[in-house]
mmCIF file of N, CA and C in Angstrom:
data_model
loop_
_atom_site.group_PDB
_atom_site.id
_atom_site.type_symbol
_atom_site.label_atom_id
_atom_site.label_comp_id
_atom_site.label_asym_id
_atom_site.label_seq_id
_atom_site.Cartn_x
_atom_site.Cartn_y
_atom_site.Cartn_z
ATOM 1 N N UNK A 1 -31.936 135.953 138.561
ATOM 2 C CA UNK A 1 -31.802 135.441 139.910
ATOM 3 C C UNK A 1 -32.492 134.116 140.080
ATOM 4 N N UNK A 2 -32.024 133.477 141.099
ATOM 5 C CA UNK A 2 -32.512 132.073 141.458
ATOM 6 C C UNK A 2 -33.380 132.267 142.732
ATOM 7 N N UNK A 3 -34.590 131.833 142.712
ATOM 8 C CA UNK A 3 -35.488 131.774 143.965
ATOM 9 C C UNK A 3 -35.669 130.280 144.275
ATOM 10 N N UNK A 4 -35.287 129.940 145.467
ATOM 11 C CA UNK A 4 -35.507 128.512 145.952
ATOM 12 C C UNK A 4 -36.382 128.414 147.063
ATOM 13 N N UNK A 5 -37.233 127.407 147.120
ATOM 14 C CA UNK A 5 -38.251 127.272 148.225
ATOM 15 C C UNK A 5 -38.470 125.812 148.452
ATOM 16 N N UNK A 6 -37.653 125.287 149.370
ATOM 17 C CA UNK A 6 -37.803 123.829 149.593
ATOM 18 C C UNK A 6 -37.267 123.036 148.429
ATOM 19 N N UNK A 7 -38.007 122.168 147.838
ATOM 20 C CA UNK A 7 -37.596 121.386 146.692
ATOM 21 C C UNK A 7 -37.924 122.081 145.428
ATOM 22 N N UNK A 8 -38.497 123.324 145.433
ATOM 23 C CA UNK A 8 -38.865 124.088 144.166
ATOM 24 C C UNK A 8 -37.793 125.158 143.967
ATOM 25 N N UNK A 9 -37.649 125.510 142.683
ATOM 26 C CA UNK A 9 -36.770 126.594 142.388
ATOM 27 C C UNK A 9 -37.238 127.322 141.167
ATOM 28 N N UNK A 10 -36.852 128.522 141.057
ATOM 29 C CA UNK A 10 -37.196 129.375 139.822
ATOM 30 C C UNK A 10 -35.963 130.154 139.452
ATOM 31 N N UNK A 11 -35.657 130.110 138.138
ATOM 32 C CA UNK A 11 -34.592 130.885 137.656
ATOM 33 C C UNK A 11 -35.116 131.867 136.538
ATOM 34 N N UNK A 12 -34.825 133.116 136.717
ATOM 35 C CA UNK A 12 -35.228 134.118 135.760
ATOM 36 C C UNK A 12 -34.011 134.623 134.884
ATOM 37 N N UNK A 13 -34.310 134.438 133.602
ATOM 38 C CA UNK A 13 -33.280 134.768 132.691
ATOM 39 C C UNK A 13 -33.932 135.699 131.662
ATOM 40 N N UNK A 14 -33.783 137.080 131.757
ATOM 41 C CA UNK A 14 -34.390 137.919 130.821
ATOM 42 C C UNK A 14 -35.866 137.759 130.949
ATOM 43 N N UNK A 15 -36.544 137.398 129.765
ATOM 44 C CA UNK A 15 -38.069 137.311 129.800
ATOM 45 C C UNK A 15 -38.494 135.843 129.913
ATOM 46 N N UNK A 16 -37.562 134.907 130.327
ATOM 47 C CA UNK A 16 -37.804 133.578 130.432
ATOM 48 C C UNK A 16 -37.736 133.071 131.790
ATOM 49 N N UNK A 17 -38.704 132.371 132.369
ATOM 50 C CA UNK A 17 -38.682 131.837 133.614
ATOM 51 C C UNK A 17 -38.551 130.343 133.593
ATOM 52 N N UNK A 18 -37.644 129.690 134.324
ATOM 53 C CA UNK A 18 -37.486 128.234 134.392
ATOM 54 C C UNK A 18 -37.947 127.894 135.805
ATOM 55 N N UNK A 19 -38.977 127.090 135.941
ATOM 56 C CA UNK A 19 -39.480 126.610 137.188
ATOM 57 C C UNK A 19 -39.322 125.127 137.257
ATOM 58 N N UNK A 20 -38.530 124.691 138.249
ATOM 59 C CA UNK A 20 -38.290 123.285 138.418
ATOM 60 C C UNK A 20 -37.838 122.586 137.098
ATOM 61 N N UNK A 21 -37.056 123.278 136.364
ATOM 62 C CA UNK A 21 -36.556 122.687 135.206
ATOM 63 C C UNK A 21 -37.492 122.840 133.966
ATOM 64 N N UNK A 22 -38.661 123.455 134.041
ATOM 65 C CA UNK A 22 -39.513 123.622 132.937
ATOM 66 C C UNK A 22 -39.571 125.112 132.522
ATOM 67 N N UNK A 23 -39.193 125.295 131.337
ATOM 68 C CA UNK A 23 -39.138 126.726 130.707
ATOM 69 C C UNK A 23 -40.485 127.204 130.460
ATOM 70 N N UNK A 24 -40.765 128.444 130.880
ATOM 71 C CA UNK A 24 -42.004 129.100 130.637
ATOM 72 C C UNK A 24 -41.867 130.365 129.752
ATOM 73 N N UNK A 25 -42.413 130.435 128.668
ATOM 74 C CA UNK A 25 -42.273 131.625 127.820
ATOM 75 C C UNK A 25 -42.979 132.774 128.473
ATOM 76 N N UNK A 26 -42.579 133.926 128.094
ATOM 77 C CA UNK A 26 -43.297 135.171 128.671
ATOM 78 C C UNK A 26 -44.889 135.132 128.388
ATOM 79 N N UNK A 27 -45.256 134.559 127.155
ATOM 80 C CA UNK A 27 -46.704 134.559 127.008
ATOM 81 C C UNK A 27 -47.382 133.707 128.012
ATOM 82 N N UNK A 28 -46.730 132.577 128.435
ATOM 83 C CA UNK A 28 -47.366 131.725 129.503
ATOM 84 C C UNK A 28 -47.545 132.471 130.810
ATOM 85 N N UNK A 29 -46.497 133.247 131.229
ATOM 86 C CA UNK A 29 -46.466 133.889 132.516
ATOM 87 C C UNK A 29 -47.454 135.119 132.389
ATOM 88 N N UNK A 30 -47.436 135.798 131.320
ATOM 89 C CA UNK A 30 -48.326 137.003 131.272
ATOM 90 C C UNK A 30 -49.791 136.623 131.280
ATOM 91 N N UNK A 31 -50.143 135.359 130.624
ATOM 92 C CA UNK A 31 -51.438 134.934 130.585
ATOM 93 C C UNK A 31 -52.001 134.776 132.052
ATOM 94 N N UNK A 32 -51.201 134.165 132.910
ATOM 95 C CA UNK A 32 -51.606 134.075 134.259
ATOM 96 C C UNK A 32 -51.597 135.351 134.999
ATOM 97 N N UNK A 33 -50.702 136.293 134.720
ATOM 98 C CA UNK A 33 -50.654 137.610 135.297
ATOM 99 C C UNK A 33 -51.884 138.362 134.923
ATOM 100 N N UNK A 34 -52.207 138.366 133.697
ATOM 101 C CA UNK A 34 -53.332 139.155 133.265
ATOM 102 C C UNK A 34 -54.652 138.548 133.745
ATOM 103 N N UNK A 35 -54.751 137.247 134.108
ATOM 104 C CA UNK A 35 -56.031 136.633 134.514
ATOM 105 C C UNK A 35 -56.282 137.031 136.094
ATOM 106 N N UNK A 36 -55.428 137.608 136.735
ATOM 107 C CA UNK A 36 -55.516 137.999 138.173
ATOM 108 C C UNK A 36 -55.836 139.407 138.482
ATOM 109 N N UNK A 37 -56.928 139.623 139.125
ATOM 110 C CA UNK A 37 -57.302 140.997 139.393
ATOM 111 C C UNK A 37 -57.327 141.159 140.907
ATOM 112 N N UNK A 38 -56.569 142.167 141.353
ATOM 113 C CA UNK A 38 -56.594 142.441 142.809
ATOM 114 C C UNK A 38 -57.337 143.711 143.091
ATOM 115 N N UNK A 39 -58.248 143.632 144.018
ATOM 116 C CA UNK A 39 -58.929 144.796 144.479
ATOM 117 C C UNK A 39 -58.952 144.960 145.973
ATOM 118 N N UNK A 40 -59.340 146.173 146.391
ATOM 119 C CA UNK A 40 -59.282 146.584 147.869
ATOM 120 C C UNK A 40 -60.652 147.168 148.237
ATOM 121 N N UNK A 41 -61.688 146.349 148.503
ATOM 122 C CA UNK A 41 -62.962 146.762 148.832
ATOM 123 C C UNK A 41 -62.937 147.571 150.200
ATOM 124 N N UNK A 42 -62.094 147.180 151.155
ATOM 125 C CA UNK A 42 -62.001 147.892 152.368
ATOM 126 C C UNK A 42 -60.524 147.639 153.042
ATOM 127 N N UNK A 43 -60.271 148.238 154.108
ATOM 128 C CA UNK A 43 -58.825 148.235 154.515
ATOM 129 C C UNK A 43 -58.393 146.872 155.128
ATOM 130 N N UNK A 44 -59.335 145.976 155.395
ATOM 131 C CA UNK A 44 -58.903 144.711 156.031
ATOM 132 C C UNK A 44 -59.100 143.463 155.091
ATOM 133 N N UNK A 45 -59.282 143.714 153.709
ATOM 134 C CA UNK A 45 -59.427 142.628 152.826
ATOM 135 C C UNK A 45 -58.715 142.986 151.479
ATOM 136 N N UNK A 46 -58.222 141.949 150.881
ATOM 137 C CA UNK A 46 -57.728 142.037 149.460
ATOM 138 C C UNK A 46 -58.518 141.034 148.712
ATOM 139 N N UNK A 47 -59.175 141.437 147.588
ATOM 140 C CA UNK A 47 -59.970 140.423 146.824
ATOM 141 C C UNK A 47 -59.122 140.074 145.645
ATOM 142 N N UNK A 48 -59.083 138.781 145.314
ATOM 143 C CA UNK A 48 -58.315 138.205 144.251
ATOM 144 C C UNK A 48 -59.268 137.599 143.299
ATOM 145 N N UNK A 49 -59.409 138.043 142.051
ATOM 146 C CA UNK A 49 -60.298 137.424 141.100
ATOM 147 C C UNK A 49 -59.543 136.804 139.971
ATOM 148 N N UNK A 50 -59.889 135.542 139.689
ATOM 149 C CA UNK A 50 -59.210 134.947 138.572
ATOM 150 C C UNK A 50 -60.196 134.888 137.315
ATOM 151 N N UNK A 51 -59.692 135.214 136.133
ATOM 152 C CA UNK A 51 -60.480 135.220 134.994
ATOM 153 C C UNK A 51 -60.172 134.103 133.998
ATOM 154 N N UNK A 52 -59.265 133.133 134.562
ATOM 155 C CA UNK A 52 -58.884 132.025 133.887
ATOM 156 C C UNK A 52 -60.179 131.132 133.508
ATOM 157 N N UNK A 53 -60.174 130.543 132.271
ATOM 158 C CA UNK A 53 -61.311 129.718 132.012
ATOM 159 C C UNK A 53 -61.339 128.210 132.465
ATOM 160 N N UNK A 54 -60.174 127.800 132.767
ATOM 161 C CA UNK A 54 -60.111 126.369 133.287
ATOM 162 C C UNK A 54 -60.381 126.477 134.916
ATOM 163 N N UNK A 55 -60.880 125.413 135.529
ATOM 164 C CA UNK A 55 -61.317 125.419 136.885
ATOM 165 C C UNK A 55 -60.306 124.903 137.795
ATOM 166 N N UNK A 56 -59.028 124.941 137.402
ATOM 167 C CA UNK A 56 -58.052 124.444 138.301
ATOM 168 C C UNK A 56 -57.656 125.554 139.341
ATOM 169 N N UNK A 57 -57.392 124.962 140.491
ATOM 170 C CA UNK A 57 -57.179 125.880 141.690
ATOM 171 C C UNK A 57 -55.659 126.648 141.293
ATOM 172 N N UNK A 58 -55.683 127.722 141.914
ATOM 173 C CA UNK A 58 -54.468 128.516 141.855
ATOM 174 C C UNK A 58 -53.982 128.780 143.333
ATOM 175 N N UNK A 59 -52.643 128.478 143.447
ATOM 176 C CA UNK A 59 -52.156 128.672 144.865
ATOM 177 C C UNK A 59 -51.413 130.009 144.951
ATOM 178 N N UNK A 60 -51.376 130.630 146.114
ATOM 179 C CA UNK A 60 -50.468 131.887 146.180
ATOM 180 C C UNK A 60 -49.821 131.920 147.524
ATOM 181 N N UNK A 61 -48.745 132.682 147.517
ATOM 182 C CA UNK A 61 -47.939 132.878 148.656
ATOM 183 C C UNK A 61 -47.748 134.380 148.875
ATOM 184 N N UNK A 62 -47.923 134.839 150.049
ATOM 185 C CA UNK A 62 -47.696 136.285 150.382
ATOM 186 C C UNK A 62 -46.449 136.433 151.082
ATOM 187 N N UNK A 63 -45.549 137.308 150.593
ATOM 188 C CA UNK A 63 -44.227 137.655 151.119
ATOM 189 C C UNK A 63 -44.206 139.130 151.532
ATOM 190 N N UNK A 64 -43.379 139.417 152.554
ATOM 191 C CA UNK A 64 -43.074 140.754 152.744
ATOM 192 C C UNK A 64 -41.894 141.210 151.955
ATOM 193 N N UNK A 65 -41.543 142.496 151.953
ATOM 194 C CA UNK A 65 -40.420 142.919 150.987
ATOM 195 C C UNK A 65 -39.073 142.421 151.429
ATOM 196 N N UNK A 66 -38.909 141.726 152.630
ATOM 197 C CA UNK A 66 -37.691 141.089 153.111
ATOM 198 C C UNK A 66 -37.632 139.729 152.607
ATOM 199 N N UNK A 67 -38.759 139.335 151.833
ATOM 200 C CA UNK A 67 -38.759 137.833 151.317
ATOM 201 C C UNK A 67 -39.213 136.914 152.307
ATOM 202 N N UNK A 68 -39.818 137.232 153.387
ATOM 203 C CA UNK A 68 -40.330 136.255 154.442
ATOM 204 C C UNK A 68 -41.679 135.873 153.875
ATOM 205 N N UNK A 69 -41.890 134.435 153.996
ATOM 206 C CA UNK A 69 -43.220 133.987 153.613
ATOM 207 C C UNK A 69 -44.155 134.103 154.788
ATOM 208 N N UNK A 70 -45.294 134.904 154.551
ATOM 209 C CA UNK A 70 -46.163 135.129 155.525
ATOM 210 C C UNK A 70 -47.442 134.337 155.566
ATOM 211 N N UNK A 71 -47.878 133.920 154.368
ATOM 212 C CA UNK A 71 -49.131 133.122 154.221
ATOM 213 C C UNK A 71 -49.036 132.394 152.925
ATOM 214 N N UNK A 72 -49.792 131.263 152.965
ATOM 215 C CA UNK A 72 -49.733 130.351 151.768
ATOM 216 C C UNK A 72 -51.141 129.813 151.660
ATOM 217 N N UNK A 73 -51.838 129.932 150.514
ATOM 218 C CA UNK A 73 -53.369 129.501 150.413
ATOM 219 C C UNK A 73 -53.578 129.052 149.001
ATOM 220 N N UNK A 74 -54.638 128.324 148.875
ATOM 221 C CA UNK A 74 -55.100 127.839 147.714
ATOM 222 C C UNK A 74 -56.430 128.472 147.340
ATOM 223 N N UNK A 75 -56.572 129.072 146.104
ATOM 224 C CA UNK A 75 -57.796 129.681 145.638
ATOM 225 C C UNK A 75 -58.614 128.520 144.849
ATOM 226 N N UNK A 76 -59.726 128.155 145.444
ATOM 227 C CA UNK A 76 -60.426 127.051 144.844
ATOM 228 C C UNK A 76 -61.607 127.634 144.209
ATOM 229 N N UNK A 77 -61.937 128.938 144.419
ATOM 230 C CA UNK A 77 -62.950 129.704 143.788
ATOM 231 C C UNK A 77 -62.402 130.770 142.826
ATOM 232 N N UNK A 78 -63.290 131.315 141.917
ATOM 233 C CA UNK A 78 -62.744 132.280 141.038
ATOM 234 C C UNK A 78 -62.531 133.717 141.766
ATOM 235 N N UNK A 79 -63.239 133.964 142.940
ATOM 236 C CA UNK A 79 -63.021 135.092 143.747
ATOM 237 C C UNK A 79 -62.610 134.606 145.109
ATOM 238 N N UNK A 80 -61.481 135.115 145.621
ATOM 239 C CA UNK A 80 -60.977 134.733 146.905
ATOM 240 C C UNK A 80 -60.759 136.094 147.695
ATOM 241 N N UNK A 81 -61.214 135.988 148.970
ATOM 242 C CA UNK A 81 -60.966 137.195 149.941
ATOM 243 C C UNK A 81 -59.849 136.793 150.878
ATOM 244 N N UNK A 82 -58.839 137.626 151.003
ATOM 245 C CA UNK A 82 -57.751 137.401 151.884
ATOM 246 C C UNK A 82 -57.868 138.515 152.872
ATOM 247 N N UNK A 83 -57.858 137.997 154.127
ATOM 248 C CA UNK A 83 -58.008 138.953 155.328
ATOM 249 C C UNK A 83 -56.532 139.569 155.643
ATOM 250 N N UNK A 84 -56.470 140.912 155.597
ATOM 251 C CA UNK A 84 -55.184 141.447 155.933
ATOM 252 C C UNK A 84 -55.100 142.177 157.227
ATOM 253 N N UNK A 85 -56.146 141.923 158.038
ATOM 254 C CA UNK A 85 -56.275 142.648 159.324
ATOM 255 C C UNK A 85 -55.087 142.533 160.295
ATOM 256 N N UNK A 86 -54.444 141.442 160.304
ATOM 257 C CA UNK A 86 -53.279 141.210 161.136
ATOM 258 C C UNK A 86 -51.929 141.655 160.564
ATOM 259 N N UNK A 87 -51.876 142.180 159.295
ATOM 260 C CA UNK A 87 -50.602 142.583 158.738
ATOM 261 C C UNK A 87 -50.348 144.062 158.885
ATOM 262 N N UNK A 88 -49.141 144.475 159.176
ATOM 263 C CA UNK A 88 -48.790 145.873 159.261
ATOM 264 C C UNK A 88 -49.000 146.535 157.910
ATOM 265 N N UNK A 89 -49.312 147.802 157.866
ATOM 266 C CA UNK A 89 -49.442 148.607 156.647
ATOM 267 C C UNK A 89 -48.160 148.429 155.848
ATOM 268 N N UNK A 90 -48.320 148.387 154.549
ATOM 269 C CA UNK A 90 -47.179 148.339 153.653
ATOM 270 C C UNK A 90 -47.329 147.706 152.456
ATOM 271 N N UNK A 91 -46.279 147.455 151.618
ATOM 272 C CA UNK A 91 -46.267 146.731 150.377
ATOM 273 C C UNK A 91 -45.920 145.280 150.637
ATOM 274 N N UNK A 92 -46.513 144.349 149.874
ATOM 275 C CA UNK A 92 -46.316 143.014 150.003
ATOM 276 C C UNK A 92 -46.334 142.382 148.588
ATOM 277 N N UNK A 93 -45.794 141.283 148.428
ATOM 278 C CA UNK A 93 -45.779 140.612 147.124
ATOM 279 C C UNK A 93 -46.577 139.328 147.255
ATOM 280 N N UNK A 94 -47.505 139.026 146.299
ATOM 281 C CA UNK A 94 -48.225 137.848 146.150
ATOM 282 C C UNK A 94 -47.707 137.068 144.996
ATOM 283 N N UNK A 95 -47.238 135.789 145.164
ATOM 284 C CA UNK A 95 -46.752 134.939 144.014
ATOM 285 C C UNK A 95 -47.876 133.876 143.734
ATOM 286 N N UNK A 96 -48.407 133.811 142.599
ATOM 287 C CA UNK A 96 -49.342 132.891 142.200
ATOM 288 C C UNK A 96 -48.760 131.842 141.318
ATOM 289 N N UNK A 97 -49.377 130.643 141.405
ATOM 290 C CA UNK A 97 -49.004 129.541 140.572
ATOM 291 C C UNK A 97 -50.241 128.687 140.199
ATOM 292 N N UNK A 98 -50.330 128.331 138.962
ATOM 293 C CA UNK A 98 -51.479 127.488 138.546
ATOM 294 C C UNK A 98 -50.973 126.143 138.321
ATOM 295 N N UNK A 99 -51.878 125.227 137.898
ATOM 296 C CA UNK A 99 -51.597 123.847 137.826
ATOM 297 C C UNK A 99 -50.722 123.530 136.628
ATOM 298 N N UNK A 100 -50.389 124.500 135.806
ATOM 299 C CA UNK A 100 -49.493 124.286 134.622
ATOM 300 C C UNK A 100 -48.154 124.803 134.936
ATOM 301 N N UNK A 101 -47.813 125.262 136.161
ATOM 302 C CA UNK A 101 -46.472 125.569 136.678
ATOM 303 C C UNK A 101 -46.164 127.136 136.334
ATOM 304 N N UNK A 102 -47.134 127.848 135.864
ATOM 305 C CA UNK A 102 -47.032 129.268 135.499
ATOM 306 C C UNK A 102 -46.926 130.089 136.792
ATOM 307 N N UNK A 103 -46.110 130.971 136.844
ATOM 308 C CA UNK A 103 -45.914 131.733 138.081
ATOM 309 C C UNK A 103 -46.134 133.214 137.696
ATOM 310 N N UNK A 104 -46.864 133.902 138.564
ATOM 311 C CA UNK A 104 -46.890 135.407 138.323
ATOM 312 C C UNK A 104 -46.929 136.063 139.709
ATOM 313 N N UNK A 105 -46.361 137.272 139.825
ATOM 314 C CA UNK A 105 -46.181 138.004 140.993
ATOM 315 C C UNK A 105 -46.799 139.286 140.912
ATOM 316 N N UNK A 106 -47.652 139.743 141.954
ATOM 317 C CA UNK A 106 -48.377 141.003 142.022
ATOM 318 C C UNK A 106 -47.986 141.726 143.267
ATOM 319 N N UNK A 107 -48.041 143.043 143.211
ATOM 320 C CA UNK A 107 -47.757 143.774 144.421
ATOM 321 C C UNK A 107 -49.135 143.980 145.005
ATOM 322 N N UNK A 108 -49.092 144.030 146.358
ATOM 323 C CA UNK A 108 -50.320 144.176 147.196
ATOM 324 C C UNK A 108 -50.021 145.312 148.240
ATOM 325 N N UNK A 109 -50.938 146.196 148.288
ATOM 326 C CA UNK A 109 -50.793 147.282 149.237
ATOM 327 C C UNK A 109 -51.796 147.083 150.306
ATOM 328 N N UNK A 110 -51.204 147.036 151.627
ATOM 329 C CA UNK A 110 -52.076 146.908 152.803
ATOM 330 C C UNK A 110 -52.109 148.234 153.476
ATOM 331 N N UNK A 111 -53.516 148.811 153.654
ATOM 332 C CA UNK A 111 -53.583 150.178 154.116
ATOM 333 C C UNK A 111 -54.055 150.057 155.549
#
């Protein structure tokens, strides 16, 4: 499938992702995916922790399951708290991107 967002696009072919014309191997994507830990300390917050060794900021976008963009933020710290108090209960998708163009998507449950 092809995902387009303004001037950016992503094409998924099997285990390979192509982002704005740059191919990313599965190892690159899984490295970012494995480096992100999501936890739920209470019902109004989602905590995102990065275990990446470089200090580059990671951006993320929050989508509902209909594909609507609900929020876009930049994580400049290793631990980021995202307030979910204004969101209806349900499942959401967080798409992360680091400075190397690696993209990972995680499911987020808002209770």
